[in-house]
mmCIF file of C-alpha atoms in Angstrom:
data_model
loop_
_atom_site.group_PDB
_atom_site.id
_atom_site.type_symbol
_atom_site.label_atom_id
_atom_site.label_comp_id
_atom_site.label_asym_id
_atom_site.label_seq_id
_atom_site.Cartn_x
_atom_site.Cartn_y
_atom_site.Cartn_z
ATOM 1 C CA MET A 1 -48.766 134.601 -3.344
ATOM 2 C CA GLY A 2 -45.724 136.592 -4.541
ATOM 3 C CA ILE A 3 -43.305 136.177 -7.154
ATOM 4 C CA MET A 4 -41.352 132.885 -6.455
ATOM 5 C CA HIS A 5 -37.574 132.795 -7.602
ATOM 6 C CA THR A 6 -35.580 128.746 -7.967
ATOM 7 C CA TYR A 7 -31.533 129.248 -6.928
ATOM 8 C CA GLU A 8 -29.661 126.466 -8.234
ATOM 9 C CA ALA A 9 -26.210 124.989 -7.279
ATOM 10 C CA THR A 10 -23.910 121.676 -7.013
ATOM 11 C CA VAL A 11 -21.595 120.736 -4.005
ATOM 12 C CA ARG A 12 -19.451 118.248 -5.235
ATOM 13 C CA TRP A 13 -16.943 117.499 -1.624
ATOM 14 C CA THR A 14 -13.802 116.820 -3.034
ATOM 15 C CA GLY A 15 -11.952 115.314 -0.191
ATOM 16 C CA ALA A 16 -13.091 112.080 -0.193
ATOM 17 C CA GLY A 17 -8.913 110.839 -0.762
ATOM 18 C CA THR A 18 -8.624 106.762 -0.688
ATOM 19 C CA THR A 19 -10.074 106.344 2.311
ATOM 20 C CA GLY A 20 -13.279 108.820 2.260
ATOM 21 C CA THR A 21 -14.640 109.436 6.054
ATOM 22 C CA THR A 22 -13.255 106.167 7.528
ATOM 23 C CA SER A 23 -13.195 108.352 10.558
ATOM 24 C CA TYR A 24 -13.010 112.754 12.002
ATOM 25 C CA THR A 25 -9.572 112.917 10.354
ATOM 26 C CA ALA A 26 -9.925 111.061 7.974
ATOM 27 C CA TYR A 27 -11.585 112.887 5.415
ATOM 28 C CA GLY A 28 -10.610 115.870 3.763
ATOM 29 C CA ARG A 29 -12.924 118.996 4.212
ATOM 30 C CA ASP A 30 -12.399 120.431 0.181
ATOM 31 C CA HIS A 31 -15.929 120.924 -2.005
ATOM 32 C CA GLU A 32 -16.240 122.843 -4.601
ATOM 33 C CA ILE A 33 -20.292 124.817 -5.409
ATOM 34 C CA VAL A 34 -20.756 125.136 -8.923
ATOM 35 C CA VAL A 35 -22.957 127.212 -10.216
ATOM 36 C CA PRO A 36 -23.580 127.061 -14.462
ATOM 37 C CA GLY A 37 -21.969 130.288 -16.469
ATOM 38 C CA LYS A 38 -19.886 131.032 -13.106
ATOM 39 C CA PRO A 39 -16.522 129.958 -10.989
ATOM 40 C CA PRO A 40 -16.073 127.465 -9.104
ATOM 41 C CA LEU A 41 -16.885 128.972 -5.535
ATOM 42 C CA LEU A 42 -13.862 126.773 -3.641
ATOM 43 C CA GLY A 43 -15.538 125.656 -0.151
ATOM 44 C CA SER A 44 -13.930 123.768 3.256
ATOM 45 C CA SER A 45 -14.231 123.706 7.238
ATOM 46 C CA ASP A 46 -14.097 126.536 9.367
ATOM 47 C CA PRO A 47 -10.014 125.925 11.122
ATOM 48 C CA GLY A 48 -11.823 124.753 13.475
ATOM 49 C CA PHE A 49 -13.005 122.168 12.590
ATOM 50 C CA ARG A 50 -10.260 120.930 10.513
ATOM 51 C CA GLY A 51 -10.160 122.667 6.858
ATOM 52 C CA ASP A 52 -8.062 124.433 4.886
ATOM 53 C CA PRO A 53 -7.731 128.275 6.079
ATOM 54 C CA GLU A 54 -7.060 128.907 2.023
ATOM 55 C CA ARG A 55 -11.119 128.143 0.944
ATOM 56 C CA TRP A 56 -14.822 129.680 1.997
ATOM 57 C CA SER A 57 -16.207 127.856 4.675
ATOM 58 C CA PRO A 58 -20.615 128.841 5.140
ATOM 59 C CA GLU A 59 -20.407 129.927 8.756
ATOM 60 C CA GLU A 60 -18.495 133.309 6.290
ATOM 61 C CA LEU A 61 -20.308 133.235 2.644
ATOM 62 C CA LEU A 62 -23.353 133.852 5.177
ATOM 63 C CA VAL A 63 -21.741 136.383 7.280
ATOM 64 C CA ALA A 64 -21.004 137.564 3.238
ATOM 65 C CA ALA A 65 -25.047 137.244 1.731
ATOM 66 C CA LEU A 66 -26.256 139.486 5.116
ATOM 67 C CA ALA A 67 -23.589 141.856 4.063
ATOM 68 C CA GLN A 68 -23.874 141.784 0.709
ATOM 69 C CA CYS A 69 -28.039 141.608 0.348
ATOM 70 C CA HIS A 70 -28.347 144.177 2.821
ATOM 71 C CA MET A 71 -26.289 146.324 0.706
ATOM 72 C CA LEU A 72 -27.623 146.440 -2.712
ATOM 73 C CA TRP A 73 -30.887 146.986 -1.397
ATOM 74 C CA PHE A 74 -29.347 149.794 1.475
ATOM 75 C CA LEU A 75 -27.894 151.253 -2.731
ATOM 76 C CA HIS A 76 -30.864 151.340 -4.403
ATOM 77 C CA LEU A 77 -32.807 152.575 -2.294
ATOM 78 C CA ALA A 78 -30.778 154.720 -2.113
ATOM 79 C CA ALA A 79 -30.629 155.379 -5.877
ATOM 80 C CA ARG A 80 -34.458 155.632 -5.462
ATOM 81 C CA SER A 81 -34.557 158.738 -2.961
ATOM 82 C CA GLY A 82 -32.133 161.012 -5.356
ATOM 83 C CA VAL A 83 -28.841 159.512 -3.051
ATOM 84 C CA VAL A 84 -25.905 159.688 -5.010
ATOM 85 C CA VAL A 85 -23.395 156.879 -2.883
ATOM 86 C CA SER A 86 -19.797 156.948 -4.890
ATOM 87 C CA ALA A 87 -18.080 154.124 -1.838
ATOM 88 C CA TYR A 88 -19.422 151.207 0.036
ATOM 89 C CA VAL A 89 -17.605 148.915 2.513
ATOM 90 C CA ASP A 90 -19.000 146.768 5.546
ATOM 91 C CA GLU A 91 -16.136 144.659 7.640
ATOM 92 C CA PRO A 92 -19.207 142.754 9.221
ATOM 93 C CA VAL A 93 -18.994 140.561 11.986
ATOM 94 C CA GLY A 94 -21.066 136.962 12.450
ATOM 95 C CA THR A 95 -20.839 134.936 15.920
ATOM 96 C CA MET A 96 -21.539 131.588 16.409
ATOM 97 C CA ARG A 97 -21.975 129.436 19.782
ATOM 98 C CA VAL A 98 -21.570 125.655 19.441
ATOM 99 C CA GLU A 99 -22.283 123.575 22.278
ATOM 100 C CA ALA A 100 -20.686 120.434 24.637
ATOM 101 C CA ALA A 101 -22.210 118.022 21.724
ATOM 102 C CA GLY A 102 -21.647 119.748 18.789
ATOM 103 C CA HIS A 103 -24.293 121.873 17.846
ATOM 104 C CA GLY A 104 -24.156 125.035 16.616
ATOM 105 C CA GLN A 105 -25.662 128.474 15.458
ATOM 106 C CA PHE A 106 -25.746 131.721 15.390
ATOM 107 C CA THR A 107 -26.313 133.803 18.045
ATOM 108 C CA SER A 108 -25.431 137.515 16.264
ATOM 109 C CA VAL A 109 -24.197 139.634 13.196
ATOM 110 C CA VAL A 110 -23.283 142.607 13.269
ATOM 111 C CA LEU A 111 -22.517 144.242 9.441
ATOM 112 C CA ARG A 112 -21.048 147.887 9.874
ATOM 113 C CA PRO A 113 -21.419 149.639 6.415
ATOM 114 C CA ARG A 114 -19.125 152.544 5.880
ATOM 115 C CA VAL A 115 -21.066 154.887 4.053
ATOM 116 C CA THR A 116 -19.778 157.876 0.954
ATOM 117 C CA VAL A 117 -21.811 160.217 -0.401
ATOM 118 C CA ARG A 118 -21.751 163.049 -2.793
ATOM 119 C CA ASP A 119 -22.345 165.752 -2.226
ATOM 120 C CA THR A 120 -24.867 166.609 -4.457
ATOM 121 C CA ARG A 121 -28.055 167.607 -1.975
ATOM 122 C CA PRO A 122 -27.569 167.684 2.033
ATOM 123 C CA VAL A 123 -27.777 164.207 2.599
ATOM 124 C CA GLY A 124 -27.690 163.626 6.646
ATOM 125 C CA ASP A 125 -26.814 160.534 9.478
ATOM 126 C CA ASP A 126 -30.604 159.987 9.963
ATOM 127 C CA GLU A 127 -31.309 159.117 6.305
ATOM 128 C CA LEU A 128 -29.520 157.402 5.210
ATOM 129 C CA ALA A 129 -29.719 155.550 8.989
ATOM 130 C CA ALA A 130 -34.248 155.493 8.056
ATOM 131 C CA LEU A 131 -32.324 153.570 4.521
ATOM 132 C CA HIS A 132 -30.470 150.467 6.197
ATOM 133 C CA ARG A 133 -33.130 150.391 7.719
ATOM 134 C CA SER A 134 -35.381 150.239 5.193
ATOM 135 C CA ALA A 135 -32.869 147.773 3.394
ATOM 136 C CA GLY A 136 -32.939 145.319 6.950
ATOM 137 C CA GLU A 137 -36.937 145.138 6.607
ATOM 138 C CA HIS A 138 -36.144 144.433 3.231
ATOM 139 C CA CYS A 139 -32.922 141.592 3.062
ATOM 140 C CA PHE A 140 -34.464 138.008 2.089
ATOM 141 C CA ILE A 141 -31.454 136.973 3.156
ATOM 142 C CA LYS A 142 -31.843 138.758 6.769
ATOM 143 C CA ARG A 143 -35.504 137.717 6.119
ATOM 144 C CA SER A 144 -34.159 134.628 6.278
ATOM 145 C CA VAL A 145 -32.487 134.081 9.796
ATOM 146 C CA ASN A 146 -33.557 133.373 12.816
ATOM 147 C CA PHE A 147 -30.644 135.146 14.588
ATOM 148 C CA PRO A 148 -30.486 138.871 15.049
ATOM 149 C CA VAL A 149 -28.648 140.700 12.497
ATOM 150 C CA ARG A 150 -27.867 144.866 13.507
ATOM 151 C CA THR A 151 -26.460 147.484 11.521
ATOM 152 C CA GLU A 152 -24.339 149.986 13.640
ATOM 153 C CA PRO A 153 -23.140 152.585 10.599
ATOM 154 C CA THR A 154 -20.434 154.857 10.456
ATOM 155 C CA PRO A 155 -21.195 158.198 10.786
ATOM 156 C CA VAL A 156 -21.374 159.382 6.739
ATOM 157 C CA VAL A 157 -18.512 160.637 4.845
ATOM 158 C CA VAL A 158 -19.546 163.822 2.322
ATOM 159 C CA GLU A 159 -17.139 163.122 -0.626
ATOM 160 C CA LEU A 160 -16.767 167.105 -2.195
ATOM 161 C CA PRO A 161 -16.630 168.409 -5.142
ATOM 162 C CA ALA A 162 -12.963 168.515 -7.303
#
């Protein structure tokens, strides 16, 4: 068996107001996500479900977690293979379907990373695609979800020496 890691957080609902859950429209969806030693993350439901658009929704956090995990593995694998990455930006998109009964699930997430590499050695799109594939195989979050997570990188941007 491999090494086990444990992650803990406190999720505290702050939207009870004076009436609590007396009806669907009576309560707020606001909550705080707290991890010791870190600033609180202010959460709510998606605005489509009566949430505060100024706060993070669980759906946004899931999409961001997938992109973040992929990026961190990609950077690790790039460093190990001698590819010098100088910039990385991803604008992922998640798609969720909600059924008539209110049940829902994500149907896909597409990662769209844009990677800039330094011109220290020739690096092509094929090599970066292989690094992205490997990052996807290693990403703990991607390996934990039951919907497709695709990676559609833009062509590599090469940063020339000054």
